[in-house]
CSV table of C-alpha atoms in Angstrom, one decimal:
chain,number,residue,atom,x,y,z
A,42,MET,CA,91.3,69.4,43.8
A,43,LYS,CA,89.7,70.1,40.7
A,44,MET,CA,88.7,73.6,39.9
A,45,LYS,CA,85.8,75.1,37.5
A,46,ASN,CA,87.0,75.8,34.0
A,47,SER,CA,88.2,79.3,33.8
A,48,LYS,CA,90.0,81.3,30.9
A,49,LEU,CA,92.2,83.5,34.1
A,50,ILE,CA,92.6,81.8,37.1
A,51,THR,CA,94.7,78.4,37.2
A,52,ASN,CA,95.7,76.1,40.1
A,53,LYS,CA,99.2,77.8,39.9
A,54,GLU,CA,97.4,81.3,41.3
A,55,LEU,CA,95.2,79.4,43.9
A,56,THR,CA,98.2,77.4,44.9
A,57,LYS,CA,100.2,80.7,45.7
A,58,THR,CA,97.0,82.1,47.6
A,59,PHE,CA,97.0,78.8,49.9
A,60,TRP,CA,100.6,79.4,50.8
A,61,ARG,CA,100.1,82.9,51.4
A,62,SER,CA,97.2,82.4,53.6
A,63,PHE,CA,99.5,81.1,55.8
A,64,THR,CA,100.8,84.7,56.6
A,65,ALA,CA,97.3,85.9,57.4
A,66,GLU,CA,97.8,87.0,61.0
A,67,TRP,CA,101.7,87.9,60.7
A,68,SER,CA,100.6,91.6,59.9
A,69,TRP,CA,97.6,91.6,62.2
A,70,ASN,CA,96.9,95.0,63.5
A,71,TYR,CA,94.1,96.8,65.9
A,72,GLU,CA,92.9,99.2,62.8
A,73,ARG,CA,92.1,96.7,60.4
A,74,GLN,CA,93.1,93.4,61.8
A,75,MET,CA,93.9,90.7,59.1
A,76,ASN,CA,93.3,93.2,55.8
A,77,LEU,CA,97.2,93.2,55.0
A,78,GLY,CA,97.6,89.4,55.3
A,79,TYR,CA,94.2,88.8,53.2
A,80,SER,CA,95.3,91.2,50.6
A,81,TYR,CA,98.4,89.8,50.3
A,82,ALA,CA,97.1,86.3,49.8
A,83,MET,CA,94.7,87.8,47.2
A,84,GLY,CA,97.6,89.2,45.2
A,85,PRO,CA,98.6,86.5,42.6
A,86,ALA,CA,95.0,86.1,41.6
A,87,LEU,CA,94.7,90.0,41.4
A,88,ASP,CA,97.8,90.3,39.2
A,89,LYS,CA,96.4,87.7,36.8
A,90,ILE,CA,92.9,88.9,36.7
A,91,TYR,CA,93.7,92.5,36.0
A,92,GLY,CA,97.2,92.2,34.4
A,93,ASN,CA,98.3,95.5,33.3
A,94,ASN,CA,95.0,97.5,33.7
A,95,LYS,CA,96.6,99.5,36.8
A,96,ALA,CA,93.6,101.3,37.4
A,97,GLU,CA,91.4,98.0,38.1
A,98,LEU,CA,94.4,96.5,39.8
A,99,THR,CA,94.8,99.4,42.3
A,100,ASP,CA,91.1,99.5,42.9
A,101,ALA,CA,90.9,95.9,44.0
A,102,TYR,CA,94.0,95.8,46.5
A,103,GLN,CA,92.2,98.6,47.9
A,104,ARG,CA,89.1,97.1,48.4
A,105,HIS,CA,90.8,94.0,49.8
A,106,LEU,CA,92.7,96.5,52.3
A,107,GLU,CA,89.5,97.2,54.0
A,108,PHE,CA,88.9,95.9,57.7
A,109,TYR,CA,88.8,91.9,58.0
A,110,ASN,CA,89.1,89.3,60.2
A,111,VAL,CA,88.0,85.8,60.4
A,112,THR,CA,89.1,82.3,62.0
A,113,PRO,CA,92.5,81.8,60.2
A,114,TRP,CA,92.1,78.4,58.9
A,115,LEU,CA,89.0,79.1,57.2
A,116,ILE,CA,90.3,82.2,55.6
A,117,THR,CA,90.9,80.6,52.6
A,118,PHE,CA,87.1,80.1,52.0
A,119,PRO,CA,86.4,83.6,51.2
A,120,LEU,CA,89.4,84.0,49.4
A,121,GLY,CA,88.2,81.7,46.7
A,122,ILE,CA,85.0,83.2,46.8
A,123,CYS,CA,86.6,86.7,46.4
A,124,ILE,CA,88.6,85.4,43.5
A,125,ALA,CA,85.9,84.2,41.9
A,126,MET,CA,83.7,87.3,42.0
A,127,GLU,CA,86.9,89.3,41.2
A,128,GLU,CA,87.1,87.5,38.3
A,129,GLN,CA,83.6,87.6,37.1
A,130,ASN,CA,84.1,91.5,37.8
A,131,ALA,CA,86.8,91.6,34.9
A,132,THR,CA,84.7,89.8,32.5
A,133,ASP,CA,81.3,91.4,33.0
A,134,SER,CA,80.9,95.0,33.0
A,135,ASN,CA,77.6,95.1,35.0
A,136,PHE,CA,78.9,93.4,37.9
A,137,ASP,CA,78.4,95.2,41.1
A,138,LYS,CA,81.7,95.6,42.6
A,139,ASN,CA,80.2,96.3,45.9
A,140,SER,CA,78.9,93.0,46.3
A,141,ILE,CA,82.7,91.5,46.9
A,142,ASN,CA,82.9,93.4,50.2
A,143,ASP,CA,79.2,92.7,51.0
A,144,VAL,CA,80.0,88.7,50.7
A,145,LYS,CA,83.3,89.0,52.8
A,146,ILE,CA,81.6,90.9,55.6
A,147,ALA,CA,78.4,88.4,55.4
A,148,LEU,CA,81.3,85.6,55.7
A,149,MET,CA,83.0,87.1,58.7
A,150,GLY,CA,80.7,86.1,61.7
A,151,PRO,CA,79.2,82.9,60.4
A,152,LEU,CA,82.9,81.5,59.4
A,153,SER,CA,84.6,82.6,62.8
A,154,GLY,CA,81.4,81.3,64.8
A,155,LEU,CA,82.1,78.1,63.3
A,156,GLY,CA,85.8,78.0,63.0
A,157,ASP,CA,86.5,79.5,66.7
A,158,SER,CA,84.1,76.8,68.0
A,159,PHE,CA,85.6,73.9,65.9
A,160,PHE,CA,89.0,74.5,65.8
A,161,TRP,CA,90.1,76.6,69.0
A,162,GLY,CA,87.0,75.3,71.3
A,163,THR,CA,86.9,71.6,70.1
A,164,LEU,CA,90.0,70.7,68.1
A,165,ARG,CA,92.6,72.2,70.2
A,166,VAL,CA,91.5,70.9,73.3
A,167,ILE,CA,91.4,67.6,72.3
A,168,ALA,CA,94.9,67.9,70.6
A,169,THR,CA,96.3,69.3,74.1
A,170,GLY,CA,94.3,66.7,76.0
A,171,ILE,CA,95.9,63.6,74.1
A,172,GLY,CA,99.3,65.5,73.6
A,173,ALA,CA,99.5,66.7,77.3
A,174,SER,CA,98.5,63.3,78.8
A,175,LEU,CA,101.0,61.3,77.1
A,176,ALA,CA,104.0,64.2,77.6
A,177,ALA,CA,103.0,63.8,81.3
A,178,GLN,CA,104.0,60.3,80.9
A,179,GLY,CA,107.2,61.4,79.2
A,180,ASN,CA,106.3,59.9,76.2
A,181,ILE,CA,107.7,62.1,73.1
A,182,LEU,CA,104.4,60.9,71.1
A,183,GLY,CA,102.7,63.8,73.2
A,184,PRO,CA,103.9,67.1,71.6
A,185,LEU,CA,104.0,65.3,68.2
A,186,LEU,CA,100.5,63.8,68.2
A,187,PHE,CA,99.1,67.4,69.5
A,188,LEU,CA,100.7,69.1,66.6
A,189,LEU,CA,99.5,66.3,63.9
A,190,ILE,CA,96.1,66.1,65.6
A,191,PHE,CA,95.5,70.0,65.2
A,192,ASN,CA,97.3,71.0,62.0
A,193,VAL,CA,96.6,67.9,59.6
A,194,PRO,CA,92.5,68.9,59.6
A,195,ALA,CA,93.6,72.6,60.0
A,196,ILE,CA,95.7,72.4,56.8
A,197,LEU,CA,93.2,70.3,54.8
A,198,ALA,CA,90.3,72.7,55.9
A,199,ARG,CA,92.8,75.6,54.7
A,200,TYR,CA,93.4,73.9,51.1
A,201,PHE,CA,90.0,72.4,50.3
A,202,GLY,CA,88.3,75.5,51.6
A,203,LEU,CA,90.1,77.5,48.6
A,204,PHE,CA,89.3,75.5,46.0
A,205,ILE,CA,85.7,75.1,47.3
A,206,GLY,CA,84.9,78.5,48.1
A,207,TYR,CA,86.2,79.3,44.5
A,208,ASN,CA,84.5,76.8,42.9
A,209,ILE,CA,80.9,77.8,44.3
A,210,GLY,CA,81.2,81.4,44.2
A,211,ALA,CA,79.1,83.6,46.5
A,212,SER,CA,76.1,81.3,46.4
A,213,PHE,CA,77.1,79.3,49.2
A,214,ILE,CA,76.6,81.5,52.1
A,215,GLU,CA,73.1,82.5,51.0
A,216,LYS,CA,72.0,78.8,50.7
A,217,VAL,CA,73.8,77.8,54.1
A,218,GLN,CA,72.1,81.2,55.8
A,219,LYS,CA,68.5,80.3,54.6
A,220,THR,CA,68.9,76.2,55.9
A,221,GLY,CA,70.3,77.5,59.2
A,222,LEU,CA,72.9,74.8,58.8
A,223,MET,CA,75.6,77.2,60.1
A,224,ASP,CA,74.2,78.2,63.6
A,225,LYS,CA,73.5,74.0,63.9
A,226,LEU,CA,77.0,73.3,63.2
A,227,SER,CA,78.4,76.3,65.5
A,228,TYR,CA,76.1,75.0,68.0
A,229,GLY,CA,77.1,71.6,68.0
A,230,ALA,CA,80.7,72.6,67.7
A,231,SER,CA,80.3,74.5,71.1
A,232,VAL,CA,78.4,71.9,72.8
A,233,LEU,CA,81.2,69.3,72.2
A,234,GLY,CA,84.0,71.9,73.0
A,235,LEU,CA,82.5,72.3,76.5
A,236,CYS,CA,82.2,68.6,77.2
A,237,VAL,CA,85.7,68.1,76.0
A,238,VAL,CA,87.0,70.9,78.6
A,239,GLY,CA,84.7,69.5,81.5
A,240,ALA,CA,86.6,66.3,81.3
A,241,MET,CA,90.1,67.8,80.7
A,242,VAL,CA,89.3,69.7,84.3
A,243,ALA,CA,88.3,66.7,85.8
A,244,THR,CA,91.1,64.7,84.7
A,245,MET,CA,93.9,67.0,84.1
A,246,VAL,CA,93.6,69.6,87.0
A,247,THR,CA,94.7,68.4,90.2
A,248,LEU,CA,94.5,69.8,93.7
A,249,ASN,CA,95.3,67.7,96.6
A,250,MET,CA,94.5,68.3,100.4
A,251,PRO,CA,96.7,65.6,102.4
A,252,LEU,CA,95.3,67.0,105.9
A,253,LYS,CA,93.9,64.4,107.9
A,254,ILE,CA,90.9,64.3,110.5
A,255,GLY,CA,91.2,61.8,113.3
A,256,SER,CA,93.9,59.8,114.3
A,257,GLY,CA,95.3,56.4,113.8
A,258,THR,CA,93.6,53.9,111.5
A,259,ASP,CA,90.3,56.0,111.8
A,260,ALA,CA,91.9,59.2,110.4
A,261,THR,CA,90.6,60.4,107.2
A,262,SER,CA,92.1,62.8,105.0
A,263,LEU,CA,90.2,66.0,104.1
A,264,GLN,CA,90.3,65.0,100.1
A,265,ASP,CA,88.4,62.1,100.9
A,266,ILE,CA,86.1,64.1,102.6
A,267,ILE,CA,85.4,66.3,100.1
A,268,ASN,CA,85.1,64.1,97.1
A,269,GLY,CA,82.7,62.0,99.1
A,270,ILE,CA,80.5,65.2,99.0
A,271,VAL,CA,81.2,66.3,95.3
A,272,PRO,CA,84.1,64.2,93.2
A,273,GLN,CA,86.7,66.5,91.9
A,274,ILE,CA,84.9,69.6,93.3
A,275,LEU,CA,88.4,71.2,94.2
A,276,PRO,CA,89.8,71.2,90.6
A,277,LEU,CA,86.1,72.8,89.7
A,278,LEU,CA,86.5,75.6,92.1
A,279,PHE,CA,90.3,76.1,91.2
A,280,THR,CA,89.6,76.4,87.2
A,281,ILE,CA,86.3,78.9,88.1
A,282,PHE,CA,89.2,80.8,90.4
A,283,ILE,CA,91.6,81.0,87.3
A,284,PHE,CA,88.4,81.7,85.0
A,285,VAL,CA,87.3,84.6,87.1
A,286,LEU,CA,91.0,86.2,86.9
A,287,VAL,CA,90.9,85.7,83.0
A,288,LYS,CA,87.5,87.5,82.7
A,289,LYS,CA,88.9,90.3,84.9
A,290,GLU,CA,91.4,90.9,82.6
A,291,LEU,CA,94.5,90.0,84.5
A,292,LYS,CA,97.6,89.5,82.5
A,293,ALA,CA,98.5,85.6,82.1
A,294,HIS,CA,101.9,86.1,83.7
A,295,TRP,CA,100.4,87.5,86.9
A,296,ILE,CA,98.0,84.5,86.7
A,297,LEU,CA,100.7,81.8,86.5
A,298,LEU,CA,102.8,83.4,89.2
A,299,LEU,CA,99.9,83.3,91.4
A,300,ILE,CA,99.4,79.7,90.8
A,301,ALA,CA,103.0,79.3,91.6
A,302,LEU,CA,102.9,81.3,94.8
A,303,ILE,CA,99.6,79.0,95.9
A,304,GLY,CA,101.4,75.9,95.1
A,305,ILE,CA,104.8,76.7,97.2
A,306,PHE,CA,102.6,78.3,100.1
A,307,GLY,CA,100.5,75.2,100.0
A,308,ALA,CA,103.2,72.8,100.2
A,309,TRP,CA,105.1,74.8,102.8
A,310,SER,CA,102.1,74.7,104.9
A,311,GLY,CA,101.3,71.4,104.4
A,312,LEU,CA,97.9,72.3,103.0
A,313,LEU,CA,98.2,71.1,99.7
A,314,GLY,CA,100.3,68.0,98.4
A,315,GLN,CA,100.9,65.2,96.2
């Protein structure tokens, strides 16, 4: 992707930043979260911008070691903006250094809301639904499609986000917030994600009760009676039950163990079946 004319930064530094951005969460910590990975990704650009000026270089690294956290697939957008601002800081003596972190902080909320809604809440769910449905049939394309459907858009967003952020500088976030576009995108992605989750509950969560009421040819399974009242209500109730356990912060391994015990008891008692 083309970049703006620059006397300091080249595609070489931006490409290095792109590859380093994949390590953003490798050193995630509870004190400052993504700060180490963010500073590491900024390294090639900062070294090129400030060169042998150790005082300015140290100041820049310390600036980017402050608390920071954002959806990892969109981290390159603020990285690009920060590189452009650091470059401006090196060439303009009147530039306000504090504005660099101000822009980073302003981007955290909107980008995380948009990124989490789209990548976690929508794209991952769609990829899981398609991949899991094929994998359940023994099709090797299941895991492959899951990886491709999620990672191809994620990597493209990461790559182009860096160059877009660098080319437009800090003006984009102000324009987007004034027009209200970010809120609309976040809301739309959330709605789509919830629709996909609802469809997955109905089609991929299975809970059957083979017990029958009556005898002979007139016998009716309890499952058919319940579905006649509200179709797929049992998978929905079971999903809500698991969701409540998650909200109560019950550890994932305990939830999995509980699901296994419910399945074993249900099969043994005859209450649950295929």
